[in-house]
PDB file of C-alpha atoms in Angstrom:
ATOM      1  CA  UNK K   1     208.559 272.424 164.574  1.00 34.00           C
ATOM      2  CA  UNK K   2     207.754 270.975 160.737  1.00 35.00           C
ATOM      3  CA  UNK K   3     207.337 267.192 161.083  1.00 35.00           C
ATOM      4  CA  UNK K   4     210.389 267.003 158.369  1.00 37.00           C
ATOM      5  CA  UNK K   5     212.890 268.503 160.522  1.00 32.00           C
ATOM      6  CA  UNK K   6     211.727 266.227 163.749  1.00 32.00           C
ATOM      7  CA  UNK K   7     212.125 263.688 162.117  1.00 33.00           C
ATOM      8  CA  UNK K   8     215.917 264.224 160.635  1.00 32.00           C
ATOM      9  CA  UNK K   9     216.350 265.166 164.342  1.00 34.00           C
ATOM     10  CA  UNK K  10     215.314 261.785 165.626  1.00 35.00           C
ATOM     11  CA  UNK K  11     217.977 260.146 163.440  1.00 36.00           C
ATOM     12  CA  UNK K  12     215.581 258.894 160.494  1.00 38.00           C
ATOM     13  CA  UNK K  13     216.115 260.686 157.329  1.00 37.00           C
ATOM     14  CA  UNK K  14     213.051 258.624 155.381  1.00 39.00           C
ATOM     15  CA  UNK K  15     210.831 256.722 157.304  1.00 37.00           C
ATOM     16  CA  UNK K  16     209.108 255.232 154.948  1.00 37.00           C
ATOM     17  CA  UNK K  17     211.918 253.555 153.585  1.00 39.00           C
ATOM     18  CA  UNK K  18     213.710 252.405 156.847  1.00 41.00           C
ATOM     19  CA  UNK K  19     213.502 253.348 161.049  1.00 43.00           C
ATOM     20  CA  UNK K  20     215.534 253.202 163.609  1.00 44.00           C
ATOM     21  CA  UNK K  21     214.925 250.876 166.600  1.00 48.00           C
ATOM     22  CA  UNK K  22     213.863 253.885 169.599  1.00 50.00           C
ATOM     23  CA  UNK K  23     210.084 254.640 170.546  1.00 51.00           C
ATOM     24  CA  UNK K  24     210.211 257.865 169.363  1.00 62.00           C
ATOM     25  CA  UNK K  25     210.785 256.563 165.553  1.00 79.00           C
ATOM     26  CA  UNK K  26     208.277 253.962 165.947  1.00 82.00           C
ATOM     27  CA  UNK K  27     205.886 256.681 166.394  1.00 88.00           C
ATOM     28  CA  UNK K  28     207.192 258.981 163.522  1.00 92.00           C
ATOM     29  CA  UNK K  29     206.382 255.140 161.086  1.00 94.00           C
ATOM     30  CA  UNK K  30     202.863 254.649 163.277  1.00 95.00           C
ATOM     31  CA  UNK K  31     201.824 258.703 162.794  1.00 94.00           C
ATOM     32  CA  UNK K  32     203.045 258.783 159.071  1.00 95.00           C
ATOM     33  CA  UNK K  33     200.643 255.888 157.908  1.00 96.00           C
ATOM     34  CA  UNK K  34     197.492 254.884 158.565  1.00 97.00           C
ATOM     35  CA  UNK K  35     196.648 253.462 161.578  1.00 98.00           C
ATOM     36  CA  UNK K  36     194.017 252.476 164.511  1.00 98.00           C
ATOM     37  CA  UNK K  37     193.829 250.859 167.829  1.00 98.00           C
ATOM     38  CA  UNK K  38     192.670 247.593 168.906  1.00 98.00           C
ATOM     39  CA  UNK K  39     192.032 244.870 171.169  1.00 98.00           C
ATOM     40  CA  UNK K  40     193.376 241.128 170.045  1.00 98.00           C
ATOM     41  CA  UNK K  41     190.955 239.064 170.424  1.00 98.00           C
ATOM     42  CA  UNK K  42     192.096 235.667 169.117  1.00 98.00           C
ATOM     43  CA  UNK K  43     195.224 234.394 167.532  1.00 98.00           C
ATOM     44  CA  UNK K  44     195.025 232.177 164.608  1.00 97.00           C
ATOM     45  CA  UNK K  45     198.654 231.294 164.658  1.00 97.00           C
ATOM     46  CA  UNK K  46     201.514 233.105 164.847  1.00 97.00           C
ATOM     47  CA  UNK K  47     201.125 235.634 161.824  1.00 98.00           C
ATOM     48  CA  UNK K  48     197.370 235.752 161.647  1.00 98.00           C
ATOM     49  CA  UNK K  49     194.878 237.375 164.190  1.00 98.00           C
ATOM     50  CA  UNK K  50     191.456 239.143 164.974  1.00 98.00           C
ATOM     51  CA  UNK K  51     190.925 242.340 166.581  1.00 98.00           C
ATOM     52  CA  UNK K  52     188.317 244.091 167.405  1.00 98.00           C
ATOM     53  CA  UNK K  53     188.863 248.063 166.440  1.00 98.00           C
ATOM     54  CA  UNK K  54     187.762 250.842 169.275  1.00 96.00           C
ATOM     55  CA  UNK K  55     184.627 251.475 166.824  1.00 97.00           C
ATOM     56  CA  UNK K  56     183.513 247.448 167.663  1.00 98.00           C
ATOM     57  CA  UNK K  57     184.133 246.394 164.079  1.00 98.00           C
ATOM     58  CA  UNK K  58     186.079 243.116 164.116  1.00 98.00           C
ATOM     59  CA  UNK K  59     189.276 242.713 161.310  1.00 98.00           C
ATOM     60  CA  UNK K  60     191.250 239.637 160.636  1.00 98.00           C
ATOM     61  CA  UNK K  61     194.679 240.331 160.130  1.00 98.00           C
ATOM     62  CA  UNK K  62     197.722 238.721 158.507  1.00 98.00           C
ATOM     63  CA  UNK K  63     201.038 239.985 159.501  1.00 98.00           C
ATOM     64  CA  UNK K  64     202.796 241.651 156.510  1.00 98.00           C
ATOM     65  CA  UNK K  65     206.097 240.438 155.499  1.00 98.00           C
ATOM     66  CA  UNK K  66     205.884 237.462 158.071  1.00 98.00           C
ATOM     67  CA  UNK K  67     205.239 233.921 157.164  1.00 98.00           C
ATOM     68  CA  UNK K  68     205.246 231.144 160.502  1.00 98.00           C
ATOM     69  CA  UNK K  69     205.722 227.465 160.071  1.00 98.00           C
ATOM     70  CA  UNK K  70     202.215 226.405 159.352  1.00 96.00           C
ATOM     71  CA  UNK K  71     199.964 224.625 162.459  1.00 93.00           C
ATOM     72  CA  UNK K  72     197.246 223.439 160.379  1.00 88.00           C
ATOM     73  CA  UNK K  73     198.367 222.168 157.006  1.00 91.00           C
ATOM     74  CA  UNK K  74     201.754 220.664 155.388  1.00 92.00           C
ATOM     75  CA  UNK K  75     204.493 222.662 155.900  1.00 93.00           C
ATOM     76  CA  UNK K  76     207.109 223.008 152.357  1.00 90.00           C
ATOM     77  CA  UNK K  77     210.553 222.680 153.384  1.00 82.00           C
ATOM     78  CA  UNK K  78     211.788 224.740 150.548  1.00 91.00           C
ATOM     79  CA  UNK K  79     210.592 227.524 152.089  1.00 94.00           C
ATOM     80  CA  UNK K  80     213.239 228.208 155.025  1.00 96.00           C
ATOM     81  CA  UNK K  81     216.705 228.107 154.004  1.00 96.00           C
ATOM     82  CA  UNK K  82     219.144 228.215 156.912  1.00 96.00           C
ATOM     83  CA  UNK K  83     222.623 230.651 156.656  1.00 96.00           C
ATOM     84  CA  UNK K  84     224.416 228.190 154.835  1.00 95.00           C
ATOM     85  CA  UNK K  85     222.145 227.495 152.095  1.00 95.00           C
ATOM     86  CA  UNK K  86     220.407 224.097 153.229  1.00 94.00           C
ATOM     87  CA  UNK K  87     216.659 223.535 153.828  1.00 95.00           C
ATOM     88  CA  UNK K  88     214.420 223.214 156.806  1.00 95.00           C
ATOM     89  CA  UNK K  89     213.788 219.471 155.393  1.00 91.00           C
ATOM     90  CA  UNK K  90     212.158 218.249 158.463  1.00 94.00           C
ATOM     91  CA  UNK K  91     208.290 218.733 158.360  1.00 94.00           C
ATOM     92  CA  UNK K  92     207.678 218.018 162.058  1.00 95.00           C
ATOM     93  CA  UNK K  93     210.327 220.289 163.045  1.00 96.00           C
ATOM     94  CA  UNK K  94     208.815 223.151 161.301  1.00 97.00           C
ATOM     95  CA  UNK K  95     205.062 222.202 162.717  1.00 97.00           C
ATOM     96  CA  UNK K  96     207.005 222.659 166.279  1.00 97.00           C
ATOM     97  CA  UNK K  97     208.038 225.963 165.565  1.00 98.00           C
ATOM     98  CA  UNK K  98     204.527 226.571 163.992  1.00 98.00           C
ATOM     99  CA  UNK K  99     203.231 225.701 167.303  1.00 98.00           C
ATOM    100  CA  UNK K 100     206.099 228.106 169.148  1.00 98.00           C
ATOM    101  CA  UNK K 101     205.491 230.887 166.951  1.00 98.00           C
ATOM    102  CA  UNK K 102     201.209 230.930 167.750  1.00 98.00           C
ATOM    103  CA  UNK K 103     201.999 230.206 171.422  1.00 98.00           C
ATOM    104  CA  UNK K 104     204.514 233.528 171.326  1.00 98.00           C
ATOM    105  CA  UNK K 105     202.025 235.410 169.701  1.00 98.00           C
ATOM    106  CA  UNK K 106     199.215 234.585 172.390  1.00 98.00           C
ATOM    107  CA  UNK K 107     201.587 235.394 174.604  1.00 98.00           C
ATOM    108  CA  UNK K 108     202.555 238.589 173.282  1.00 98.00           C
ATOM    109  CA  UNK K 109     199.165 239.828 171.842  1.00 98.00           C
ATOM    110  CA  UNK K 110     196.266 237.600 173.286  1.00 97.00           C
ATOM    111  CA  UNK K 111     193.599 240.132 175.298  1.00 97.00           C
ATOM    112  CA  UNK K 112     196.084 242.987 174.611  1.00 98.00           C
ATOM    113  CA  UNK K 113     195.375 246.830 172.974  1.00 98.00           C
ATOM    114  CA  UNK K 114     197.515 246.769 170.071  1.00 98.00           C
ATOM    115  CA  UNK K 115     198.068 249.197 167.397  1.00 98.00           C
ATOM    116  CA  UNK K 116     197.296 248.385 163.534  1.00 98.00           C
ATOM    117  CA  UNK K 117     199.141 250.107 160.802  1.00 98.00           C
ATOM    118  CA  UNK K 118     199.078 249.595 157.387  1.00 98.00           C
ATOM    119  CA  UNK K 119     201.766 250.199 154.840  1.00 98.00           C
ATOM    120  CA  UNK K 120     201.866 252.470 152.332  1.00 97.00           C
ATOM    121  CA  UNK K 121     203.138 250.177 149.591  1.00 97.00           C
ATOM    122  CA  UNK K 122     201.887 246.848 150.031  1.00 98.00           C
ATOM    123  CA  UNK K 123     197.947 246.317 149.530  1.00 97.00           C
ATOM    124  CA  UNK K 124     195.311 246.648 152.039  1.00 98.00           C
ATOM    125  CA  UNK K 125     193.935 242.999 151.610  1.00 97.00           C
ATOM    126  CA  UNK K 126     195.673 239.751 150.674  1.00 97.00           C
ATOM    127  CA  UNK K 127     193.670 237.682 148.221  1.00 95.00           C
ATOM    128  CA  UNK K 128     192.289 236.008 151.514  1.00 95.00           C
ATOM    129  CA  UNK K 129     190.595 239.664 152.579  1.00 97.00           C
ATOM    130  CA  UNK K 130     192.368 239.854 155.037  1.00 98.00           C
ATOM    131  CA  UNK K 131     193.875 242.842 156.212  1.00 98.00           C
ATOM    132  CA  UNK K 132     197.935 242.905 155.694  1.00 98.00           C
ATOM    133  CA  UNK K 133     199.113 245.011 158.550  1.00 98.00           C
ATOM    134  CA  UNK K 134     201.883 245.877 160.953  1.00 98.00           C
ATOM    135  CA  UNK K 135     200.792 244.917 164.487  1.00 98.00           C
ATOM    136  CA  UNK K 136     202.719 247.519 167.309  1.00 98.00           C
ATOM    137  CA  UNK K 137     202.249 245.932 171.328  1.00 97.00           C
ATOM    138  CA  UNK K 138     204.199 247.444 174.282  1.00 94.00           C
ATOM    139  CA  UNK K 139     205.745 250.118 171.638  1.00 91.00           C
ATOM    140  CA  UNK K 140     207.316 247.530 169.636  1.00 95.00           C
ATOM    141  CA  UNK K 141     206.787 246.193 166.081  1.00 97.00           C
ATOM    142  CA  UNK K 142     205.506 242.152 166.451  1.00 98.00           C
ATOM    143  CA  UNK K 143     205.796 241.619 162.994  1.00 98.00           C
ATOM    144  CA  UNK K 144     209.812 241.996 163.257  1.00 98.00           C
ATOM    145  CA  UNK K 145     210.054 240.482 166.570  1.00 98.00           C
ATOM    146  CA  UNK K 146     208.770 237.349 164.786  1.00 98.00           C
ATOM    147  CA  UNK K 147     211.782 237.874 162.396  1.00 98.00           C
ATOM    148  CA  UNK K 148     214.459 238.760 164.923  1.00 98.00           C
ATOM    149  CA  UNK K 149     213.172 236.084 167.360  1.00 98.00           C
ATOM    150  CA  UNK K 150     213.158 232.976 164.849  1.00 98.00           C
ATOM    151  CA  UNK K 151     209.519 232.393 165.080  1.00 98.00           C
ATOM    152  CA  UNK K 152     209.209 233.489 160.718  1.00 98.00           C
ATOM    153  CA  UNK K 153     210.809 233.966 158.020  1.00 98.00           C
ATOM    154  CA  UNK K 154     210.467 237.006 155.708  1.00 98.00           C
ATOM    155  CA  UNK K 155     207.380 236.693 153.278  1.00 97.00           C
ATOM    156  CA  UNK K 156     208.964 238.539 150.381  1.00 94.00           C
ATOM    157  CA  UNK K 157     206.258 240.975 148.885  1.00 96.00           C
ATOM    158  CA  UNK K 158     206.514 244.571 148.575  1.00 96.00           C
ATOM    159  CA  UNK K 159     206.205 246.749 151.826  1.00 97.00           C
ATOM    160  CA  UNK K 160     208.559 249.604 153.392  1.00 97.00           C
ATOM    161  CA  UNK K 161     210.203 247.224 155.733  1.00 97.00           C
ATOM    162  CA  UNK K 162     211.315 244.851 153.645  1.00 97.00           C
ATOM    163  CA  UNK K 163     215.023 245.625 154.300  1.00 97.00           C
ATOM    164  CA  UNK K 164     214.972 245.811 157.682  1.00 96.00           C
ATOM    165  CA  UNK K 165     212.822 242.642 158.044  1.00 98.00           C
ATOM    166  CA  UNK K 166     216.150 241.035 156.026  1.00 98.00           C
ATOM    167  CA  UNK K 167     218.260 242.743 158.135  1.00 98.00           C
ATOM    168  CA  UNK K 168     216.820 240.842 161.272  1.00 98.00           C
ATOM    169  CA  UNK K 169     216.049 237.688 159.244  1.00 98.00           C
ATOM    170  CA  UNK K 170     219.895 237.118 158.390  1.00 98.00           C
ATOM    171  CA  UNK K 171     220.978 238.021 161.803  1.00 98.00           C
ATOM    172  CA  UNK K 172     218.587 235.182 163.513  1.00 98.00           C
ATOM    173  CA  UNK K 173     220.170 232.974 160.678  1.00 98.00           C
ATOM    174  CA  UNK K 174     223.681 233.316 161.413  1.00 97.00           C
ATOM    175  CA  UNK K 175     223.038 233.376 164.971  1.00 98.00           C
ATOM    176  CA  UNK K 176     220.821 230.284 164.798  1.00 97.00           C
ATOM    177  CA  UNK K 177     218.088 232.259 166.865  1.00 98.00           C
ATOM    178  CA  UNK K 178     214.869 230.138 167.643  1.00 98.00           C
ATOM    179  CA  UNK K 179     213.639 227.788 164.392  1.00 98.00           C
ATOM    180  CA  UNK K 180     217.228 228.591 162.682  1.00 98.00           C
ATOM    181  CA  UNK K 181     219.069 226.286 165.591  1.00 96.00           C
ATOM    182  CA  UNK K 182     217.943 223.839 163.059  1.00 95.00           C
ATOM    183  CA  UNK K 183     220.280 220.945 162.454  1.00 89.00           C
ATOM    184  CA  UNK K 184     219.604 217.029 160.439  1.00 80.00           C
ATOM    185  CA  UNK K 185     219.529 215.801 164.048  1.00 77.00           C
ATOM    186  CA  UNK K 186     216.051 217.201 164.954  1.00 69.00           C
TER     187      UNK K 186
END
């Protein structure tokens, strides 16, 4: 069977531009880009981390289209805007979920095999050099678990799951999920 018709089978049409949230299209988006395994071996904070590729050659990573509260500088408040329009305005607050968001990602990814996948539209390296990549544990997508669990917000920049990532983003908004439970009285 072509790959084409599979995959309007599984109930993606175009997965570059979008998929759908069963295993079986998370491995049509992991086979149709590039892509290799890995061990995490140490988590910077919640959207940046090193692995160490089967060959043995070591990568840093930063999450594409997340951005966590930062851990280890300032925090800008105008930066996470809640459902209604106001700002994350306290800077301690945000450091806490900063803190959440790397202690969920050790959680999730610390010691584990991983899978790295890069997207076809955004660049290979961020002006860091590090690598800008999709991270895939346990047959899900961490990037967008950050998202749909409050830890980030979307980092807008060009990549193919940019609408999705929105998608989840507003959702944990309006449903106050994790940082978004934000009110003046924390």
């Amino acid at each position: 069977m072509s790959l084409g018709i599979f995959i309007s089978f599984s109930g993606c049409l175009d997965v570059s531009q979008y998929y759908c949230s069963n295993l079986d299209d998370y491995d049509n988006f992991i086979n149709n880009h590039e892509h290799f395994y890995a061990n995490v071996v140490k988590v910077v904070d919640g959207d940046t981390v090193y692995v160490v590729a089967e060959n043995g050659t070591e990568y840093k990573l930063r999450l594409l289209g997340v951005d966590t509260p930062e851990t280890y500088r300032k925090n800008s408040p105008n930066e996470y805007m809640m459902a209604d329009g106001r700002y994350i305005s306290n800077i301690t607050y945000l450091k806490v979920w900063g803190i959440n968001a790397k202690d969920y990602a050790k959680k999730e990814l610390d010691g584990k095999k991983v899978i790295v996948v890069f997207d076809n539209r955004a660049p290979k390296k961020d002006k860091y050099n590090r690598y800008l990549t999709y991270v895939f544990v346990d047959g899900e997508n961490f990037n967008e678990n950050l998202i749909k669990y409050g830890y980030a917000r979307v980092y807008i920049s060009n990549f193919e799951l940019k609408e999705k990532f929105l998608e989840e983003e507003k959702y944990a908004k309006e449903h106050r999920i994790g940082m978004w439970n934000y009110s003046d009285n924390n």
